[in-house]
Amino acid sequence: MDTLFRLVSFHQQQQQQQPDPSLNSTTSRTSSSSRSSRQNYYHYSHQEDEECFNFYMDDEDLSSSSSKHYYQYQPHVSTNTTNTNTTTFSNTTDYSYSFSPTPPIPDFNFEFSPNWSHNLLLETARAVAENNRTRLHHLLWMLNELSSPYGDTDQKLVAYFLQALFSRVTDDGDRTYRTLASASEKTCSFESTRKTVLKFQEVSPWTTFGHVASNGAILEALEGNPKLHILDISNTYCTQWPTLLEALATRTDETPHLRLTTVVSGRPNNSVHRVMKEIGARMEKFARLMGVPFKFNVVHHAGDLSDLNFSELNIKHDEALAVNCVNALHSVSAAGNNRDTLISSLQALQPRIITVVEEEADLDVGIDGYEFVKGFEECFRWFRVYFEALDESFVKTSNERLMLERAAGRAVVDLVACSPAESVERRETAARWSARLHGGGLNAVAFSEEVCDDVRALLRRYKEGWSMAQCSDAGIFLSWKDTPVVWASAWRP
Amino acid sequence: MLRKMDEGEITHAFHQNLTASSAASNNNNPPHHVLKRKRNLPGNPDPEAEVIALSPKTLMATNRFLCETCGKGFQRDQNLQLHRRGHNLPWKLKQRTGKEAKKRVYVCPEKSCVHHDPSRALGDLTGIKKHFCRKHGEKKWKCEKCSKRYAVQSDWKAHSKTCGTREYKCDCGTIFSRRDSFITHRAFCDALAEETARVNAVSDMNTSLGGNIGYNVMGTSLGHNMATHFPSIFKPVSNTDETSNQTSRGLPLWMGQTSSQAQETMVNSNLREIHHQLGSATSSGTIYGGNSLVQCSNLPPSNNYQLSWVFGTKLSNTSQELTTSTTSLPLCNNNTSVPSLYSSQHQPHQTSSNMSATALLQKAAQIGATSSDPSWLGSLGLKCGNSQGQDGNNNKFSGMYGSSFVLSEADNSACDMSQMHPLKRRHILNEESGGGQTRDFLGVGVQNHLPTFINQRVDLI
């Protein structure tokens, strides 16, 4: 299925700044004679041209339809051929195959450069920003050649970013996102969710880091209170709470009564409802097993969290309240002051503690121009780190990793192709969140030595590469090979 | 009369004759010395012993005996003297005086501690030191692997040896080396979804539910004996029909020897059976002098859960018979005046089944406390709060005895008792929890109080 493609001297192409010869409608490569001596394409058959345009190798992936889009899009491209020596290939079967097994000019053979995906994607982003359509097409085509959701990290990144860029270019971001989301919902069930989330937690401390830190802070802040209420706004499907329940049961002298209210935000979704219902049942049973008096509520909130009605959450004053936000804040729209509104609302609840866990990235991808390119680059950096971490944590053939990568792919579409006002993936850095939280009237609470020790012990239980670092603003970072990836902090009014 | 200790900075030591303070002890002195076969519960010292109170500083002091030559410190005077020989200093080893065979007990200097009271002193100097460190001291020793902290170095060492080596096995068969991933898995595991398997799971969890001490007393034997006891708890269809041939019900659920699937199917089918039988009993008339029967179908969901749990535990393996004893199943209709079920009409309880029944009830109480309706439990004299401090549990326990518990008739007691022991030996718990501890029916590791318990309870019959 994969087409073998070796692109040589991409740099030369760039430097020459010539408008690309158009992509003929059915051919799958372009060349111009001025460059053809350097460019060698190996292409095995014309009949397989169509397959080159299949971005999505998955049968079940419904978005494969968009590949047809791309394919049909081609004829509408204005063909401006370059001068003279351009040899355009028609879709006859008459091809001259020429390839050289070794790159003639090593330093121009960017494919072997370790950063090829970064360079190529950045170029494409620039082309998008400059609105350089022909070049853009060329680049998109090249990306398509090189992409594979089943290949190595670079190929995967290219695959998902290409999908996003393409939908952006065709103004189809929202529809693509919705299609991808509904495709994943079809296979979403309690079983699959549990499998994916738990496996991820088993092989990587990505989520458990935040859980351990938050649980530690919560336990310390709520120490001694007989009635506890935890308001949980997170996307980890309550996997944080079994260890907390166990700690409540074993470490405290008198097991307090715990009430847990989980807020699930986002598009109303039957499968999420079902999953949460099942999760609730399991949690209750588990709490009974642990001997912890426990009540569980799920609140499904459609839309932005900033307009969550906190008075409906039945917050009682005789209970000690803790608010737990894991990856919740970045799902609030960055537009306007929605985020600050949410933070103020949380502060107004006067909880004993607010634990915030967020991913450390500045993913505010701008709409146009330079802002877009800059944001895109950061986006790429972030997802590269994520994909690499996933790659090293899971086994090669892990289905769970594929699910997570697909979810990340959807996030990329959201960031690159959808409108910022509706984006739910716009993460901010710890510094910015800290500024917001301070602005909302909250003060940072440092994690105690014991909690830090627990976190370090947790990291020791995983593979090499993970470490903990203090954040200068507040809280702690989880670092993957010295790059901070997850930020955990605790705050109180 | 104050007797001065010559060992250093002991601020306060007093000699107190405990017999003066504890009323009953005068009569007990001879038996205590003679019947030495059982160990005193910690903190119930020999009344004749000399009570020593050391200051925290003294208690924590490790090397109080210092060599004047080189400054080396020693824990005991004897060691110092031997060391002094090396310096060619005059040394003298104190002989152990025969007269002072008097036993010494030590009180904890911490005022709020239980062991501060002389009547609850601990008998061993090392013991009181460790106790003081553990409960009132700073935890200076930390395990590297799991960052668990300890105040006493020997505790820390013991833990480090086993930390990470222990494997956790879930009912579904998966094995974990990490406790936290085991716990999270357990919470969402399908094995949890089955009521019967749930209790099994607890036995795999190495949780020392510190507060659930109430289970300690009952639970130790229960871990082994539930098979026999359960049947006695369950309400017979009618109290006249069945003979007193109490059969073993196979392994209790938490023996962990049956697969959860097998259990589930069995429970489900048996549950239906029970429901039928009880249902028919309803129509057939009253039980226990006219009180309303267990209306299984009317149970609110939470009680259903308890019902199925109790039934499920009984119906683990083999036999399908209902219990033959006349113990009533105390779960059910909240509107019943439950105490009257157990009122004067019934015989004094039988020990063995009493234990299990009480244990079950207490468990049910705890479950019930998390669900809707504690009223009927309260009417049984059970405390439905979840505070499980030691004293609370003792009260609970006595409360259960107090509310004349319906149990099997006297003629059942004998056979139950006799059956208890063989069954106890047969059903050896098979699971991985730590160190060969017996478990209570929650599967929580507890001290093995079984012999004492049995001995005590015999008196009640």
mmCIF file of N, CA and C in Angstrom, chain B residues 286-344:
data_model
loop_
_atom_site.group_PDB
_atom_site.id
_atom_site.type_symbol
_atom_site.label_atom_id
_atom_site.label_comp_id
_atom_site.label_asym_id
_atom_site.label_seq_id
_atom_site.Cartn_x
_atom_site.Cartn_y
_atom_site.Cartn_z
ATOM 1 N N THR B 286 -46.383 -17.578 59.013
ATOM 2 C CA THR B 286 -45.425 -16.727 59.697
ATOM 3 C C THR B 286 -44.231 -17.516 60.168
ATOM 4 N N ILE B 287 -43.281 -16.784 60.396
ATOM 5 C CA ILE B 287 -42.083 -17.373 60.971
ATOM 6 C C ILE B 287 -41.778 -16.579 62.208
ATOM 7 N N TYR B 288 -41.313 -17.244 63.155
ATOM 8 C CA TYR B 288 -40.957 -16.551 64.385
ATOM 9 C C TYR B 288 -42.119 -15.798 64.987
ATOM 10 N N GLY B 289 -43.130 -16.520 65.115
ATOM 11 C CA GLY B 289 -44.232 -15.943 65.879
ATOM 12 C C GLY B 289 -44.894 -14.781 65.196
ATOM 13 N N GLY B 290 -45.012 -14.894 63.944
ATOM 14 C CA GLY B 290 -45.919 -13.970 63.299
ATOM 15 C C GLY B 290 -45.315 -12.711 62.751
ATOM 16 N N ASN B 291 -44.047 -12.585 62.850
ATOM 17 C CA ASN B 291 -43.508 -11.384 62.250
ATOM 18 C C ASN B 291 -43.374 -11.568 60.758
ATOM 19 N N SER B 292 -43.346 -10.507 60.138
ATOM 20 C CA SER B 292 -43.350 -10.612 58.682
ATOM 21 C C SER B 292 -42.058 -11.232 58.182
ATOM 22 N N LEU B 293 -42.242 -11.922 57.164
ATOM 23 C CA LEU B 293 -41.141 -12.687 56.593
ATOM 24 C C LEU B 293 -40.256 -11.766 55.787
ATOM 25 N N VAL B 294 -39.163 -12.279 55.527
ATOM 26 C CA VAL B 294 -38.307 -11.533 54.612
ATOM 27 C C VAL B 294 -38.992 -11.430 53.288
ATOM 28 N N GLN B 295 -39.264 -10.246 52.936
ATOM 29 C CA GLN B 295 -39.908 -10.049 51.650
ATOM 30 C C GLN B 295 -38.823 -9.659 50.682
ATOM 31 N N CYS B 296 -38.301 -10.632 50.103
ATOM 32 C CA CYS B 296 -37.163 -10.328 49.256
ATOM 33 C C CYS B 296 -37.521 -9.387 48.143
ATOM 34 N N SER B 297 -38.625 -9.598 47.610
ATOM 35 C CA SER B 297 -38.959 -8.780 46.449
ATOM 36 C C SER B 297 -39.208 -7.340 46.830
ATOM 37 N N ASN B 298 -39.471 -7.137 48.078
ATOM 38 C CA ASN B 298 -39.758 -5.767 48.468
ATOM 39 C C ASN B 298 -38.541 -4.998 48.896
ATOM 40 N N LEU B 299 -37.466 -5.641 48.822
ATOM 41 C CA LEU B 299 -36.281 -4.978 49.338
ATOM 42 C C LEU B 299 -35.921 -3.797 48.474
ATOM 43 N N PRO B 300 -35.572 -2.753 49.100
ATOM 44 C CA PRO B 300 -34.995 -1.666 48.310
ATOM 45 C C PRO B 300 -33.659 -2.124 47.760
ATOM 46 N N PRO B 301 -33.235 -1.519 46.748
ATOM 47 C CA PRO B 301 -32.038 -2.016 46.052
ATOM 48 C C PRO B 301 -30.842 -2.203 46.977
ATOM 49 N N SER B 302 -30.692 -1.301 47.888
ATOM 50 C CA SER B 302 -29.494 -1.440 48.710
ATOM 51 C C SER B 302 -29.574 -2.692 49.549
ATOM 52 N N ASN B 303 -30.759 -2.942 50.048
ATOM 53 C CA ASN B 303 -30.881 -4.148 50.857
ATOM 54 C C ASN B 303 -30.809 -5.392 50.003
ATOM 55 N N ASN B 304 -31.313 -5.252 48.811
ATOM 56 C CA ASN B 304 -31.169 -6.391 47.898
ATOM 57 C C ASN B 304 -29.734 -6.755 47.738
ATOM 58 N N TYR B 305 -28.997 -5.724 47.637
ATOM 59 C CA TYR B 305 -27.569 -5.952 47.468
ATOM 60 C C TYR B 305 -27.021 -6.712 48.651
ATOM 61 N N GLN B 306 -27.443 -6.273 49.799
ATOM 62 C CA GLN B 306 -26.948 -6.968 50.982
ATOM 63 C C GLN B 306 -27.445 -8.388 50.995
ATOM 64 N N LEU B 307 -28.669 -8.507 50.626
ATOM 65 C CA LEU B 307 -29.269 -9.828 50.629
ATOM 66 C C LEU B 307 -28.495 -10.750 49.719
ATOM 67 N N SER B 308 -28.295 -10.272 48.538
ATOM 68 C CA SER B 308 -27.592 -11.123 47.589
ATOM 69 C C SER B 308 -26.182 -11.377 48.054
ATOM 70 N N TRP B 309 -25.640 -10.391 48.690
ATOM 71 C CA TRP B 309 -24.279 -10.592 49.174
ATOM 72 C C TRP B 309 -24.247 -11.680 50.213
ATOM 73 N N VAL B 310 -25.193 -11.572 51.112
ATOM 74 C CA VAL B 310 -25.195 -12.572 52.165
ATOM 75 C C VAL B 310 -25.503 -13.939 51.587
ATOM 76 N N PHE B 311 -26.514 -13.946 50.762
ATOM 77 C CA PHE B 311 -26.855 -15.222 50.132
ATOM 78 C C PHE B 311 -25.715 -15.722 49.296
ATOM 79 N N GLY B 312 -25.188 -14.800 48.587
ATOM 80 C CA GLY B 312 -24.118 -15.187 47.676
ATOM 81 C C GLY B 312 -22.981 -15.807 48.421
ATOM 82 N N THR B 313 -22.680 -15.233 49.524
ATOM 83 C CA THR B 313 -21.532 -15.779 50.233
ATOM 84 C C THR B 313 -21.821 -17.176 50.705
ATOM 85 N N LYS B 314 -23.023 -17.382 51.031
ATOM 86 C CA LYS B 314 -23.349 -18.720 51.494
ATOM 87 C C LYS B 314 -23.283 -19.695 50.340
ATOM 88 N N LEU B 315 -23.782 -19.274 49.251
ATOM 89 C CA LEU B 315 -24.016 -20.228 48.170
ATOM 90 C C LEU B 315 -22.833 -20.328 47.253
ATOM 91 N N SER B 316 -21.714 -20.364 47.850
ATOM 92 C CA SER B 316 -20.549 -20.287 46.985
ATOM 93 C C SER B 316 -20.387 -21.523 46.147
ATOM 94 N N ASN B 317 -20.290 -22.627 46.780
ATOM 95 C CA ASN B 317 -19.900 -23.783 45.990
ATOM 96 C C ASN B 317 -20.937 -24.843 45.821
ATOM 97 N N THR B 318 -20.906 -25.659 46.758
ATOM 98 C CA THR B 318 -21.497 -26.964 46.503
ATOM 99 C C THR B 318 -22.975 -27.045 46.844
ATOM 100 N N SER B 319 -23.230 -27.023 48.113
ATOM 101 C CA SER B 319 -24.593 -27.428 48.478
ATOM 102 C C SER B 319 -25.606 -26.350 48.192
ATOM 103 N N GLN B 320 -26.712 -26.809 47.872
ATOM 104 C CA GLN B 320 -27.777 -25.889 47.533
ATOM 105 C C GLN B 320 -28.808 -25.808 48.643
ATOM 106 N N GLU B 321 -28.605 -26.560 49.651
ATOM 107 C CA GLU B 321 -29.642 -26.581 50.691
ATOM 108 C C GLU B 321 -29.657 -25.281 51.443
ATOM 109 N N LEU B 322 -30.779 -25.000 51.881
ATOM 110 C CA LEU B 322 -30.865 -23.857 52.772
ATOM 111 C C LEU B 322 -30.410 -24.266 54.142
ATOM 112 N N THR B 323 -30.176 -23.286 54.880
ATOM 113 C CA THR B 323 -29.728 -23.576 56.225
ATOM 114 C C THR B 323 -30.818 -24.307 56.995
ATOM 115 N N THR B 324 -30.358 -25.016 57.908
ATOM 116 C CA THR B 324 -31.332 -25.737 58.714
ATOM 117 C C THR B 324 -31.584 -25.053 60.034
ATOM 118 N N SER B 325 -30.728 -24.153 60.311
ATOM 119 C CA SER B 325 -30.911 -23.537 61.620
ATOM 120 C C SER B 325 -32.040 -22.541 61.554
ATOM 121 N N THR B 326 -32.402 -22.108 62.648
ATOM 122 C CA THR B 326 -33.541 -21.195 62.673
ATOM 123 C C THR B 326 -33.090 -19.747 62.779
ATOM 124 N N THR B 327 -31.909 -19.542 62.396
ATOM 125 C CA THR B 327 -31.478 -18.151 62.436
ATOM 126 C C THR B 327 -32.248 -17.372 61.405
ATOM 127 N N SER B 328 -32.655 -16.265 61.776
ATOM 128 C CA SER B 328 -33.368 -15.484 60.784
ATOM 129 C C SER B 328 -32.390 -14.603 60.039
ATOM 130 N N LEU B 329 -32.766 -14.341 58.880
ATOM 131 C CA LEU B 329 -31.966 -13.439 58.086
ATOM 132 C C LEU B 329 -32.426 -12.035 58.426
ATOM 133 N N PRO B 330 -31.608 -11.313 58.978
ATOM 134 C CA PRO B 330 -32.098 -10.024 59.469
ATOM 135 C C PRO B 330 -32.215 -8.939 58.411
ATOM 136 N N LEU B 331 -31.904 -9.264 57.221
ATOM 137 C CA LEU B 331 -32.028 -8.237 56.214
ATOM 138 C C LEU B 331 -33.453 -8.186 55.777
ATOM 139 N N CYS B 332 -33.883 -7.113 55.454
ATOM 140 C CA CYS B 332 -35.115 -7.024 54.693
ATOM 141 C C CYS B 332 -36.002 -5.895 55.026
ATOM 142 N N ASN B 333 -37.188 -6.202 55.139
ATOM 143 C CA ASN B 333 -38.255 -5.226 55.183
ATOM 144 C C ASN B 333 -38.010 -4.190 56.257
ATOM 145 N N ASN B 334 -37.885 -3.044 55.844
ATOM 146 C CA ASN B 334 -37.568 -2.006 56.810
ATOM 147 C C ASN B 334 -38.703 -1.689 57.735
ATOM 148 N N ASN B 335 -39.843 -2.087 57.318
ATOM 149 C CA ASN B 335 -40.972 -1.735 58.155
ATOM 150 C C ASN B 335 -41.198 -2.714 59.292
ATOM 151 N N THR B 336 -40.540 -3.805 59.161
ATOM 152 C CA THR B 336 -40.729 -4.780 60.252
ATOM 153 C C THR B 336 -40.128 -4.238 61.505
ATOM 154 N N SER B 337 -40.749 -4.616 62.554
ATOM 155 C CA SER B 337 -40.098 -4.304 63.816
ATOM 156 C C SER B 337 -39.096 -5.421 64.030
ATOM 157 N N VAL B 338 -37.984 -5.153 63.538
ATOM 158 C CA VAL B 338 -36.995 -6.231 63.507
ATOM 159 C C VAL B 338 -36.629 -6.744 64.886
ATOM 160 N N PRO B 339 -36.483 -5.913 65.816
ATOM 161 C CA PRO B 339 -36.110 -6.460 67.130
ATOM 162 C C PRO B 339 -37.076 -7.526 67.593
ATOM 163 N N SER B 340 -38.282 -7.354 67.230
ATOM 164 C CA SER B 340 -39.227 -8.342 67.708
ATOM 165 C C SER B 340 -38.971 -9.703 67.091
ATOM 166 N N LEU B 341 -38.335 -9.684 65.997
ATOM 167 C CA LEU B 341 -37.964 -10.969 65.403
ATOM 168 C C LEU B 341 -37.048 -11.723 66.339
ATOM 169 N N TYR B 342 -36.310 -10.944 67.029
ATOM 170 C CA TYR B 342 -35.314 -11.591 67.865
ATOM 171 C C TYR B 342 -35.703 -11.572 69.322
ATOM 172 N N SER B 343 -36.898 -11.262 69.555
ATOM 173 C CA SER B 343 -37.261 -11.094 70.959
ATOM 174 C C SER B 343 -37.403 -12.437 71.637
ATOM 175 N N SER B 344 -37.931 -12.382 72.753
ATOM 176 C CA SER B 344 -37.874 -13.469 73.722
ATOM 177 C C SER B 344 -38.172 -14.852 73.182
#
